[in-house]
CSV table of C-alpha atoms and ligand atoms in Angstrom, one decimal:
chain,number,residue,atom,x,y,z
A,1,UNK,CA,134.4,31.8,57.2
A,2,UNK,CA,131.9,31.7,59.9
A,3,UNK,CA,128.3,32.9,60.0
A,4,UNK,CA,126.2,33.8,63.0
A,5,UNK,CA,123.5,36.0,64.1
A,6,UNK,CA,125.4,38.0,66.5
A,7,UNK,CA,129.2,38.7,66.7
A,8,UNK,CA,130.3,39.9,70.1
A,9,UNK,CA,133.8,41.6,70.3
A,10,UNK,CA,135.1,40.8,73.8
A,11,UNK,CA,134.3,38.0,76.2
A,12,UNK,CA,134.4,40.2,79.5
A,13,UNK,CA,131.1,40.4,81.6
A,14,UNK,CA,129.5,42.8,79.1
A,15,UNK,CA,130.2,40.4,76.1
A,16,UNK,CA,129.5,37.1,78.0
A,17,UNK,CA,126.4,38.5,79.7
A,18,UNK,CA,125.0,39.8,76.1
A,19,UNK,CA,125.3,36.3,74.7
A,20,UNK,CA,123.7,34.4,77.7
A,21,UNK,CA,120.7,36.9,77.2
A,22,UNK,CA,120.7,36.4,73.5
A,23,UNK,CA,120.8,32.5,74.0
A,24,UNK,CA,117.7,32.6,76.3
A,25,UNK,CA,115.9,34.4,73.3
A,26,UNK,CA,117.2,31.4,70.8
A,27,UNK,CA,119.6,33.8,69.2
A,28,UNK,CA,123.0,32.3,68.0
A,29,UNK,CA,126.3,34.4,69.0
A,30,UNK,CA,130.0,33.9,68.7
A,31,UNK,CA,132.3,35.8,71.3
A,32,UNK,CA,135.7,36.8,70.2
A,33,UNK,CA,138.1,37.2,73.0
A,34,UNK,CA,141.9,38.0,72.6
A,35,UNK,CA,142.8,36.9,76.3
A,36,UNK,CA,143.0,33.4,77.8
A,37,UNK,CA,140.7,33.2,80.9
A,38,UNK,CA,141.0,33.3,83.8
A,39,UNK,CA,142.9,36.7,83.4
A,40,UNK,CA,143.5,39.7,85.9
A,41,UNK,CA,140.9,42.6,85.6
A,42,UNK,CA,140.3,45.3,88.1
A,43,UNK,CA,136.7,46.2,89.3
A,44,UNK,CA,135.7,43.8,92.0
A,45,UNK,CA,132.8,45.7,94.0
A,46,UNK,CA,129.1,45.3,92.7
A,47,UNK,CA,126.2,47.6,93.2
A,48,UNK,CA,122.9,45.9,94.6
A,49,UNK,CA,121.3,46.0,91.3
A,50,UNK,CA,124.5,44.5,89.7
A,51,UNK,CA,124.0,41.6,92.1
A,52,UNK,CA,120.6,41.3,90.8
A,53,UNK,CA,121.7,41.2,87.1
A,54,UNK,CA,124.1,38.2,88.3
A,55,UNK,CA,121.2,36.4,89.7
A,56,UNK,CA,119.1,37.2,86.5
A,57,UNK,CA,121.9,35.5,84.3
A,58,UNK,CA,121.4,32.5,86.5
A,59,UNK,CA,124.8,32.6,88.2
A,60,UNK,CA,123.9,32.8,91.8
A,61,UNK,CA,124.7,29.0,92.3
A,62,UNK,CA,128.2,29.5,90.5
A,63,UNK,CA,128.9,32.4,92.8
A,64,UNK,CA,128.7,30.0,95.8
A,65,UNK,CA,131.6,28.2,94.4
A,66,UNK,CA,133.9,31.1,93.9
A,67,UNK,CA,135.7,33.1,96.8
A,68,UNK,CA,134.0,36.2,97.4
A,69,UNK,CA,132.8,38.6,100.3
A,70,UNK,CA,129.5,39.7,101.0
A,71,UNK,CA,129.0,43.7,100.4
A,72,UNK,CA,126.1,45.2,102.8
A,73,UNK,CA,127.1,48.8,101.8
A,74,UNK,CA,129.8,51.5,101.2
A,75,UNK,CA,131.4,53.8,103.5
A,76,UNK,CA,133.0,57.0,102.3
A,77,UNK,CA,135.4,58.4,104.6
A,78,UNK,CA,135.7,62.1,104.2
A,79,UNK,CA,138.9,64.2,104.4
A,80,UNK,CA,140.5,63.4,107.9
A,81,UNK,CA,137.5,62.0,109.0
A,82,UNK,CA,134.9,64.8,108.3
A,83,UNK,CA,132.1,64.3,105.9
A,84,UNK,CA,132.0,60.4,106.4
A,85,UNK,CA,128.8,58.7,105.2
A,86,UNK,CA,127.7,55.1,104.9
A,87,UNK,CA,125.1,53.7,102.4
A,88,UNK,CA,123.6,50.3,102.9
A,89,UNK,CA,122.8,48.2,100.0
A,90,UNK,CA,118.9,47.9,99.9
A,91,UNK,CA,116.4,46.9,97.4
A,92,UNK,CA,112.7,47.8,96.7
A,93,UNK,CA,110.1,45.2,97.9
A,94,UNK,CA,106.8,44.7,96.1
A,95,UNK,CA,105.2,47.5,98.3
A,96,UNK,CA,108.1,49.9,97.2
A,97,UNK,CA,109.6,49.8,100.6
A,98,UNK,CA,113.4,49.8,101.1
A,99,UNK,CA,114.5,46.4,102.6
A,100,UNK,CA,118.0,45.1,103.5
A,101,UNK,CA,119.9,43.6,100.7
A,102,UNK,CA,123.4,42.4,100.0
A,103,UNK,CA,125.7,42.2,96.9
A,104,UNK,CA,129.1,40.9,96.2
A,105,UNK,CA,132.8,41.6,96.1
A,106,UNK,CA,134.8,39.2,94.0
A,107,UNK,CA,138.1,38.7,92.2
A,108,UNK,CA,137.5,39.4,88.6
A,109,UNK,CA,139.5,36.5,87.3
A,110,UNK,CA,137.0,34.2,88.9
A,111,UNK,CA,133.9,36.2,88.3
A,112,UNK,CA,134.7,36.9,84.6
A,113,UNK,CA,135.5,33.2,84.0
A,114,UNK,CA,132.2,32.1,85.4
A,115,UNK,CA,130.1,34.4,83.2
A,116,UNK,CA,132.0,33.4,80.0
A,117,UNK,CA,131.9,29.6,81.0
A,118,UNK,CA,128.0,30.1,81.4
A,119,UNK,CA,127.8,31.9,77.9
A,120,UNK,CA,129.7,29.0,76.4
A,121,UNK,CA,127.5,26.4,78.2
A,122,UNK,CA,124.4,28.2,76.9
A,123,UNK,CA,125.7,27.8,73.4
A,124,UNK,CA,127.7,30.7,72.3
A,125,UNK,CA,130.7,29.7,70.2
A,126,UNK,CA,134.1,31.2,71.7
A,127,UNK,CA,136.8,32.2,69.2
A,128,UNK,CA,140.0,32.9,70.7
A,129,UNK,CA,141.7,35.6,68.9
A,130,UNK,CA,141.6,39.5,68.3
A,131,UNK,CA,139.1,41.4,66.3
A,132,UNK,CA,141.1,43.5,63.9
A,133,UNK,CA,138.7,44.9,61.4
A,134,UNK,CA,134.9,45.4,60.8
A,135,UNK,CA,133.5,44.0,57.5
A,136,UNK,CA,131.3,46.6,55.9
A,137,UNK,CA,129.5,46.6,52.5
A,138,UNK,CA,130.1,49.4,50.1
A,139,UNK,CA,127.5,51.6,51.5
A,140,UNK,CA,129.2,51.3,55.0
A,141,UNK,CA,126.7,48.9,56.6
A,142,UNK,CA,128.3,46.6,59.2
A,143,UNK,CA,128.1,42.8,58.3
A,144,UNK,CA,130.9,41.2,60.6
A,145,UNK,CA,134.4,41.1,61.8
A,146,UNK,CA,138.0,39.8,60.7
A,147,UNK,CA,139.7,38.2,63.6
A,148,UNK,CA,143.4,37.1,64.0
A,149,UNK,CA,143.5,34.0,65.6
A,150,UNK,CA,145.9,32.8,68.3
A,151,UNK,CA,147.7,30.6,65.7
A,152,UNK,CA,148.0,33.7,63.3
A,153,UNK,CA,145.3,32.7,60.9
A,154,UNK,CA,142.8,35.2,59.8
A,155,UNK,CA,139.0,34.4,60.3
A,156,UNK,CA,136.1,36.3,58.8
A,157,UNK,CA,132.8,36.2,61.0
A,158,UNK,CA,129.7,37.4,59.2
A,159,UNK,CA,126.8,38.5,61.4
A,160,UNK,CA,123.5,40.2,61.3
A,161,UNK,CA,124.5,42.4,64.4
A,162,UNK,CA,128.0,43.2,65.7
A,163,UNK,CA,128.2,44.1,69.5
A,164,UNK,CA,131.2,45.9,70.7
A,165,UNK,CA,131.9,44.7,74.2
A,166,UNK,CA,135.8,45.4,74.2
A,167,UNK,CA,135.8,47.4,77.3
A,168,UNK,CA,138.4,50.3,77.3
A,169,UNK,CA,139.6,49.4,73.8
A,170,UNK,CA,136.6,50.8,72.3
A,171,UNK,CA,136.9,48.8,69.3
A,172,UNK,CA,134.2,50.2,67.1
A,173,UNK,CA,135.0,53.8,67.8
A,174,UNK,CA,138.9,53.0,67.4
A,175,UNK,CA,137.9,51.5,64.0
A,176,UNK,CA,135.9,54.7,63.0
A,177,UNK,CA,132.5,52.9,63.0
A,178,UNK,CA,130.9,54.3,66.3
A,179,UNK,CA,131.5,58.0,67.2
A,180,UNK,CA,134.9,59.6,68.3
A,181,UNK,CA,136.2,58.9,71.9
A,182,UNK,CA,136.0,62.0,73.6
A,183,UNK,CA,137.8,62.7,76.9
A,184,UNK,CA,135.6,62.4,79.9
A,185,UNK,CA,135.6,64.9,83.0
A,186,UNK,CA,137.8,62.5,85.2
A,187,UNK,CA,140.6,62.0,82.6
A,188,UNK,CA,144.2,62.7,83.4
A,189,UNK,CA,144.2,60.6,86.6
A,190,UNK,CA,145.8,57.4,87.3
A,191,UNK,CA,144.5,54.5,89.3
A,192,UNK,CA,147.3,52.4,90.9
A,193,UNK,CA,146.2,49.1,92.5
A,194,UNK,CA,147.2,45.5,93.8
A,195,UNK,CA,145.7,42.9,96.0
A,196,UNK,CA,147.2,42.5,99.5
A,197,UNK,CA,146.9,40.2,102.6
A,198,UNK,CA,147.4,41.2,106.1
A,199,UNK,CA,145.0,44.3,106.2
A,200,UNK,CA,143.0,45.2,109.1
A,201,UNK,CA,139.3,44.5,108.2
A,202,UNK,CA,136.0,45.3,109.7
A,203,UNK,CA,133.3,43.0,111.1
A,204,UNK,CA,131.6,43.4,108.0
A,205,UNK,CA,133.5,43.2,104.6
A,206,UNK,CA,132.0,46.5,102.8
A,207,UNK,CA,133.6,48.6,100.3
A,208,UNK,CA,135.4,51.5,101.9
A,209,UNK,CA,136.3,54.7,99.8
A,210,UNK,CA,138.9,57.2,101.3
A,211,UNK,CA,138.7,60.8,100.1
A,212,UNK,CA,141.8,63.1,100.2
A,213,UNK,CA,140.9,65.9,97.8
A,214,UNK,CA,139.3,66.1,94.2
A,215,UNK,CA,140.4,63.3,92.0
A,216,UNK,CA,142.6,61.9,94.8
A,217,UNK,CA,141.3,59.0,96.8
A,218,UNK,CA,141.6,55.2,97.6
A,219,UNK,CA,139.4,52.3,97.7
A,220,UNK,CA,139.6,49.2,99.9
A,221,UNK,CA,137.5,46.1,98.7
A,222,UNK,CA,137.8,42.9,100.7
A,223,UNK,CA,137.5,40.1,98.0
A,224,UNK,CA,138.0,36.9,100.0
A,225,UNK,CA,138.9,35.7,103.4
A,226,UNK,CA,142.5,37.0,103.2
A,227,UNK,CA,142.7,39.1,100.3
A,228,UNK,CA,141.9,43.0,99.9
A,229,UNK,CA,141.9,44.8,96.7
A,230,UNK,CA,143.4,48.3,97.4
A,231,UNK,CA,143.7,50.9,94.9
A,232,UNK,CA,145.0,54.7,95.0
A,233,UNK,CA,143.8,57.2,92.4
A,234,UNK,CA,145.7,60.5,91.8
A,235,UNK,CA,146.0,63.1,89.2
A,236,UNK,CA,148.5,61.9,86.7
A,237,UNK,CA,150.9,64.7,87.0
A,238,UNK,CA,151.0,64.3,90.8
A,239,UNK,CA,152.3,60.7,90.4
A,240,UNK,CA,154.8,61.9,87.7
A,241,UNK,CA,156.2,64.8,89.8
A,242,UNK,CA,156.9,62.4,92.7
A,243,UNK,CA,159.6,60.7,90.7
A,244,UNK,CA,158.8,57.4,92.5
A,245,UNK,CA,158.8,53.8,91.3
A,246,UNK,CA,155.1,52.9,91.2
A,247,UNK,CA,155.5,50.2,93.9
A,248,UNK,CA,156.9,52.7,96.4
A,249,UNK,CA,154.3,55.3,95.4
A,250,UNK,CA,151.5,52.9,96.0
A,251,UNK,CA,152.6,51.8,99.4
A,252,UNK,CA,153.5,55.3,100.5
A,253,UNK,CA,150.1,56.7,99.3
A,254,UNK,CA,148.2,54.1,101.3
A,255,UNK,CA,149.5,55.8,104.3
A,256,UNK,CA,149.1,59.5,103.1
A,257,UNK,CA,145.7,59.5,101.6
A,258,UNK,CA,143.5,59.2,104.7
A,259,UNK,CA,144.2,58.3,108.2
A,260,UNK,CA,141.3,55.7,108.2
A,261,UNK,CA,143.1,53.8,105.5
A,262,UNK,CA,146.6,54.1,107.0
A,263,UNK,CA,145.4,52.3,110.2
A,264,UNK,CA,144.2,49.4,108.3
A,265,UNK,CA,147.4,48.8,106.4
A,266,UNK,CA,150.2,48.8,109.1
A,267,UNK,CA,151.8,45.7,107.4
A,268,UNK,CA,150.6,44.3,104.2
A,269,UNK,CA,152.1,41.7,101.8
A,270,UNK,CA,151.3,42.4,98.2
A,271,UNK,CA,150.0,39.1,96.3
A,272,UNK,CA,149.5,40.7,92.8
A,273,UNK,CA,151.9,42.7,90.8
A,274,UNK,CA,151.2,46.6,91.0
A,275,UNK,CA,149.2,47.6,88.1
A,276,UNK,CA,148.0,51.0,86.8
A,277,UNK,CA,145.3,52.3,84.6
A,278,UNK,CA,145.5,56.0,83.3
A,279,UNK,CA,143.2,58.1,81.3
A,280,UNK,CA,140.2,55.8,81.9
A,281,UNK,CA,137.4,58.5,81.8
A,282,UNK,CA,135.7,58.9,78.2
A,283,UNK,CA,132.5,59.2,76.4
A,284,UNK,CA,131.5,58.1,72.8
A,285,UNK,CA,128.4,59.6,71.4
A,286,UNK,CA,126.8,57.7,68.6
A,287,UNK,CA,127.5,54.0,69.6
A,288,UNK,CA,124.9,52.4,67.9
A,289,UNK,CA,124.0,52.3,64.3
A,290,UNK,CA,122.5,49.9,61.6
A,291,UNK,CA,123.6,46.3,62.7
A,292,UNK,CA,125.9,47.5,65.7
A,293,UNK,CA,125.9,48.5,69.1
A,294,UNK,CA,128.3,48.8,72.0
A,295,UNK,CA,128.0,47.6,75.6
A,296,UNK,CA,129.6,48.9,78.8
A,297,UNK,CA,133.1,50.3,78.9
A,298,UNK,CA,133.1,50.1,75.0
A,299,UNK,CA,131.1,53.2,74.9
A,300,UNK,CA,131.6,55.2,78.1
A,301,UNK,CA,133.4,55.1,81.4
A,302,UNK,CA,133.0,57.9,84.0
A,303,UNK,CA,134.9,57.3,87.1
A,304,UNK,CA,135.4,54.2,89.1
A,305,UNK,CA,134.7,55.7,92.6
A,306,UNK,CA,131.2,54.3,93.1
A,307,UNK,CA,131.7,50.9,91.5
A,308,UNK,CA,129.2,51.1,88.7
A,309,UNK,CA,131.3,49.6,85.7
A,310,UNK,CA,129.9,46.0,86.2
A,311,UNK,CA,126.4,47.3,86.9
A,312,UNK,CA,126.5,49.1,83.5
A,313,UNK,CA,128.1,46.3,81.5
A,314,UNK,CA,125.6,43.7,82.9
A,315,UNK,CA,122.5,45.8,82.7
A,316,UNK,CA,123.3,47.1,79.2
A,317,UNK,CA,123.8,43.4,78.2
A,318,UNK,CA,120.2,42.6,79.0
A,319,UNK,CA,119.0,45.8,77.3
A,320,UNK,CA,121.1,45.0,74.1
A,321,UNK,CA,119.9,41.4,73.8
A,322,UNK,CA,116.3,42.9,74.2
A,323,UNK,CA,117.1,45.3,71.4
A,324,UNK,CA,118.7,42.8,69.1
A,325,UNK,CA,115.8,40.4,69.3
A,326,UNK,CA,113.2,43.0,68.6
A,327,UNK,CA,115.1,43.9,65.7
A,328,UNK,CA,116.2,40.3,64.2
A,329,UNK,CA,112.9,38.5,65.3
A,330,UNK,CA,110.2,41.3,64.9
A,331,UNK,CA,111.9,43.7,62.6
A,332,UNK,CA,111.7,46.7,65.1
A,333,UNK,CA,113.5,49.6,63.5
A,334,UNK,CA,114.5,47.6,60.1
A,335,UNK,CA,113.2,50.8,58.5
A,336,UNK,CA,115.2,53.3,60.6
A,337,UNK,CA,118.7,54.8,59.8
A,338,UNK,CA,119.6,53.5,63.5
A,339,UNK,CA,117.4,50.7,64.8
A,340,UNK,CA,119.3,50.9,68.2
A,341,UNK,CA,118.9,54.6,68.9
A,342,UNK,CA,116.2,53.9,71.8
A,343,UNK,CA,118.8,51.5,73.3
A,344,UNK,CA,121.5,54.0,73.2
A,345,UNK,CA,119.1,56.7,74.7
A,346,UNK,CA,118.4,54.6,77.5
A,347,UNK,CA,121.7,53.6,78.4
A,348,UNK,CA,122.8,57.3,78.4
A,349,UNK,CA,119.9,58.0,80.9
A,350,UNK,CA,121.5,55.9,83.5
A,351,UNK,CA,125.2,57.0,82.7
A,352,UNK,CA,124.1,60.6,82.8
A,353,UNK,CA,122.6,60.2,86.2
A,354,UNK,CA,125.7,58.7,87.5
A,355,UNK,CA,127.8,61.5,85.9
A,356,UNK,CA,125.7,64.1,87.6
A,357,UNK,CA,126.1,62.4,90.9
A,358,UNK,CA,129.7,62.3,90.4
A,359,UNK,CA,130.0,65.8,89.5
A,360,UNK,CA,128.3,66.9,92.7
A,361,UNK,CA,130.5,64.5,94.7
A,362,UNK,CA,133.6,66.1,93.3
A,363,UNK,CA,132.7,69.6,93.3
A,364,UNK,CA,130.8,69.7,96.7
A,365,UNK,CA,131.7,66.9,99.0
A,366,UNK,CA,130.4,68.2,102.3
A,367,UNK,CA,126.9,68.8,100.7
A,368,UNK,CA,127.0,65.6,99.0
A,369,UNK,CA,127.5,63.9,102.2
A,370,UNK,CA,124.8,65.8,103.9
A,371,UNK,CA,122.4,64.7,101.1
A,372,UNK,CA,123.5,61.0,101.3
A,373,UNK,CA,123.6,60.7,105.0
A,374,UNK,CA,120.5,62.9,106.1
A,375,UNK,CA,118.6,64.9,103.8
A,376,UNK,CA,117.9,62.6,100.8
A,377,UNK,CA,119.1,59.3,102.4
A,378,UNK,CA,116.5,57.0,100.6
A,379,UNK,CA,117.2,58.7,97.1
A,380,UNK,CA,120.9,58.1,97.5
A,381,UNK,CA,120.4,54.6,98.5
A,382,UNK,CA,118.5,54.0,95.3
A,383,UNK,CA,121.1,55.7,93.2
A,384,UNK,CA,124.0,53.9,95.0
A,385,UNK,CA,122.1,50.6,94.4
A,386,UNK,CA,121.7,51.3,90.7
A,387,UNK,CA,118.1,52.4,90.3
A,388,UNK,CA,119.0,55.2,88.0
A,389,UNK,CA,117.0,54.9,84.9
A,390,UNK,CA,113.8,56.8,85.8
A,391,UNK,CA,112.9,59.9,83.6
A,392,UNK,CA,111.8,61.9,86.6
A,393,UNK,CA,114.4,62.9,88.8
A,394,UNK,CA,114.0,62.0,92.5
A,395,UNK,CA,114.4,65.1,95.1
A,396,UNK,CA,117.8,63.7,95.9
A,397,UNK,CA,118.9,64.0,92.1
A,398,UNK,CA,117.2,67.3,91.5
A,399,UNK,CA,119.4,68.7,94.7
A,400,UNK,CA,122.4,67.3,92.9
A,401,UNK,CA,121.6,68.7,89.7
A,402,UNK,CA,120.8,72.2,91.5
A,403,UNK,CA,124.4,72.4,92.9
A,404,UNK,CA,126.0,71.2,89.7
A,405,UNK,CA,124.2,74.2,87.8
A,406,UNK,CA,125.2,76.6,90.6
A,407,UNK,CA,128.9,75.4,90.2
A,408,UNK,CA,128.8,75.7,86.6
A,409,UNK,CA,127.5,79.3,86.8
A,410,UNK,CA,130.0,80.0,89.2
A,411,UNK,CA,132.9,78.7,87.1
A,412,UNK,CA,131.7,80.6,84.4
A,413,UNK,CA,131.7,83.9,86.4
A,414,UNK,CA,134.7,83.3,88.4
A,415,UNK,CA,137.1,80.9,86.6
A,416,UNK,CA,140.0,81.8,88.8
A,417,UNK,CA,138.4,79.8,91.7
A,418,UNK,CA,138.6,76.8,89.6
A,419,UNK,CA,142.1,76.9,88.8
A,420,UNK,CA,144.2,73.7,89.5
A,421,UNK,CA,145.4,74.0,93.0
A,422,UNK,CA,148.6,71.7,93.1
A,423,UNK,CA,148.4,69.0,95.7
A,424,UNK,CA,150.7,69.4,98.5
B,501,FAD,C1,140.5,51.8,88.3
B,501,FAD,C2,139.2,51.0,88.1
B,501,FAD,C3,138.6,50.4,89.3
B,501,FAD,C4,137.3,50.1,89.0
B,501,FAD,N1,136.5,49.5,90.0
B,501,FAD,C5,135.5,48.9,89.8
B,501,FAD,C6,134.6,48.3,90.8
B,501,FAD,O1,134.8,48.5,91.9
B,501,FAD,N2,133.3,47.8,90.5
B,501,FAD,C7,132.9,47.9,89.3
B,501,FAD,O2,131.7,47.5,89.0
B,501,FAD,N3,133.6,48.4,88.1
B,501,FAD,C8,134.8,48.9,88.5
B,501,FAD,N4,135.7,49.4,87.4
B,501,FAD,C9,135.0,49.2,85.9
B,501,FAD,C10,135.0,47.8,85.4
B,501,FAD,O3,136.3,47.3,85.5
B,501,FAD,C11,134.6,47.8,84.1
B,501,FAD,O4,133.5,48.9,83.9
B,501,FAD,C12,134.0,46.4,83.6
B,501,FAD,O5,135.0,45.7,83.6
B,501,FAD,C13,133.4,46.6,82.2
B,501,FAD,O6,133.0,45.3,81.6
B,501,FAD,P1,133.2,45.2,80.1
B,501,FAD,O7,132.7,43.8,79.8
B,501,FAD,O8,132.4,46.1,79.4
B,501,FAD,O9,134.6,45.3,79.5
B,501,FAD,P2,136.0,44.4,80.2
B,501,FAD,O10,135.7,43.7,81.4
B,501,FAD,O11,137.1,45.3,80.0
B,501,FAD,O12,135.9,43.2,79.0
B,501,FAD,C14,136.3,43.3,77.7
B,501,FAD,C15,136.9,42.4,77.1
B,501,FAD,O13,137.3,42.5,75.9
B,501,FAD,C16,138.5,42.0,75.3
B,501,FAD,N5,138.9,42.6,74.0
B,501,FAD,C17,139.2,43.8,73.9
B,501,FAD,N6,139.6,44.2,72.7
B,501,FAD,C18,139.3,43.0,71.8
B,501,FAD,C19,139.5,42.8,70.6
B,501,FAD,N7,139.9,43.4,69.5
B,501,FAD,N8,139.3,41.4,70.1
B,501,FAD,C20,139.0,40.6,71.1
B,501,FAD,N9,138.8,40.7,72.3
B,501,FAD,C21,139.0,42.0,72.8
B,501,FAD,C22,139.3,42.1,76.5
B,501,FAD,O14,140.4,41.1,76.5
B,501,FAD,C23,138.3,41.9,77.6
B,501,FAD,O15,138.5,40.6,78.2
B,501,FAD,C24,136.7,50.0,87.6
B,501,FAD,C25,137.5,50.5,86.5
B,501,FAD,C26,138.8,51.3,86.8
B,501,FAD,C27,139.5,51.8,85.7
């Protein structure tokens, strides 16, 4: 049996970053990770604020030693070239002015390894095994986790706080501690992806998004001097109806989704197996409680199109460490049923903002492109960078919410307009 202050389930970016932030505050932790790193993971493009989170973790020097590309912005190509917009990565200087910035695109096998290595260097203990059960007292209070080690032995880890950073496994929800996993709005989609060599690249290695129609799009993310991550996203039934092998479907869709993608992939070589992730959109309400909280994908994932996953995982890691330190050191919330309720509310504020932005993009892509490219350009630069935790909505975000409210009203009054139109 082991004892620690914080047991962290999952050594991905969310879990490892939580351990690094906790170590800075003198709090001991154990990370439980079921996979041996380096391991493949999808999700290579960072937002501007995510890049800042990486610097705040003290990882800028390590980033120089891994293959990566510099991201100056994102271009979203509209259907057949219409509604295209570009948003640069920018930060706010001390006077609140927008100034040029950059962030990174990186192979996750490299990135996730350097974050986990740093967590271990900073003092967290890494236990290789799979968390299988939550330890609870008779009144239900969480006090640790049970782990099946790589050699099959069972280890119990007692902790003052349990952090679920298990990603899409959503361990605390699946084991009935946190709330139920509800389907997200962008469920029933399939992302099929690989890494390729031989793609035609622009002078700058930015993240490119290619829109075909609602829930049907592709990404193009250069991740080192030779390699590009390409993914195609389609409704699940569209793929099923194709009756094609996944690899054939992937290579064919690259040419079908958008001419701006097709011209970049005349003859590419796959350097990774073709993988897929389905039904990745979900939401868990009630992801904190006495002695536990969730970070990153362990409680919510909306839609990958604007590359916010790593951003949320790293941002929430810092917030979680602050909340845990206040709880353990200063007794903040000790008398409350849920000492981490404020953390949960703050996380949801950022995620709800992105949910609203995505809803507007998918329902009204042309208005969205106009807002982003012209009408509310600065507000959209802020949103895409990840400055999304303001209680007062910017004019751009208010416009997004107005459109969403209109669309919701229309859907109620004329549901036939929103019936699924099969893709051709
Ligand atoms: C198709 C797609 C494309 C994406 N593209 C982007 C992108 O371009 N940019 C971006 O920022 N994000 C992207 N994302 C999202 C991003 O990958 C995730 O949001 C991010 O990895 C979340 O980090 P995390 O630490 O919460 O979870 P993860 O990175 O998934 O880490 C969870 C860890 O927990 C471990 N684990 C799980 N269960 C257990 C257990 N029981 N015991 C022990 N260990 C366990 C796993 O092995 C894993 O290492 C994309 C997602 C999808 C689906």
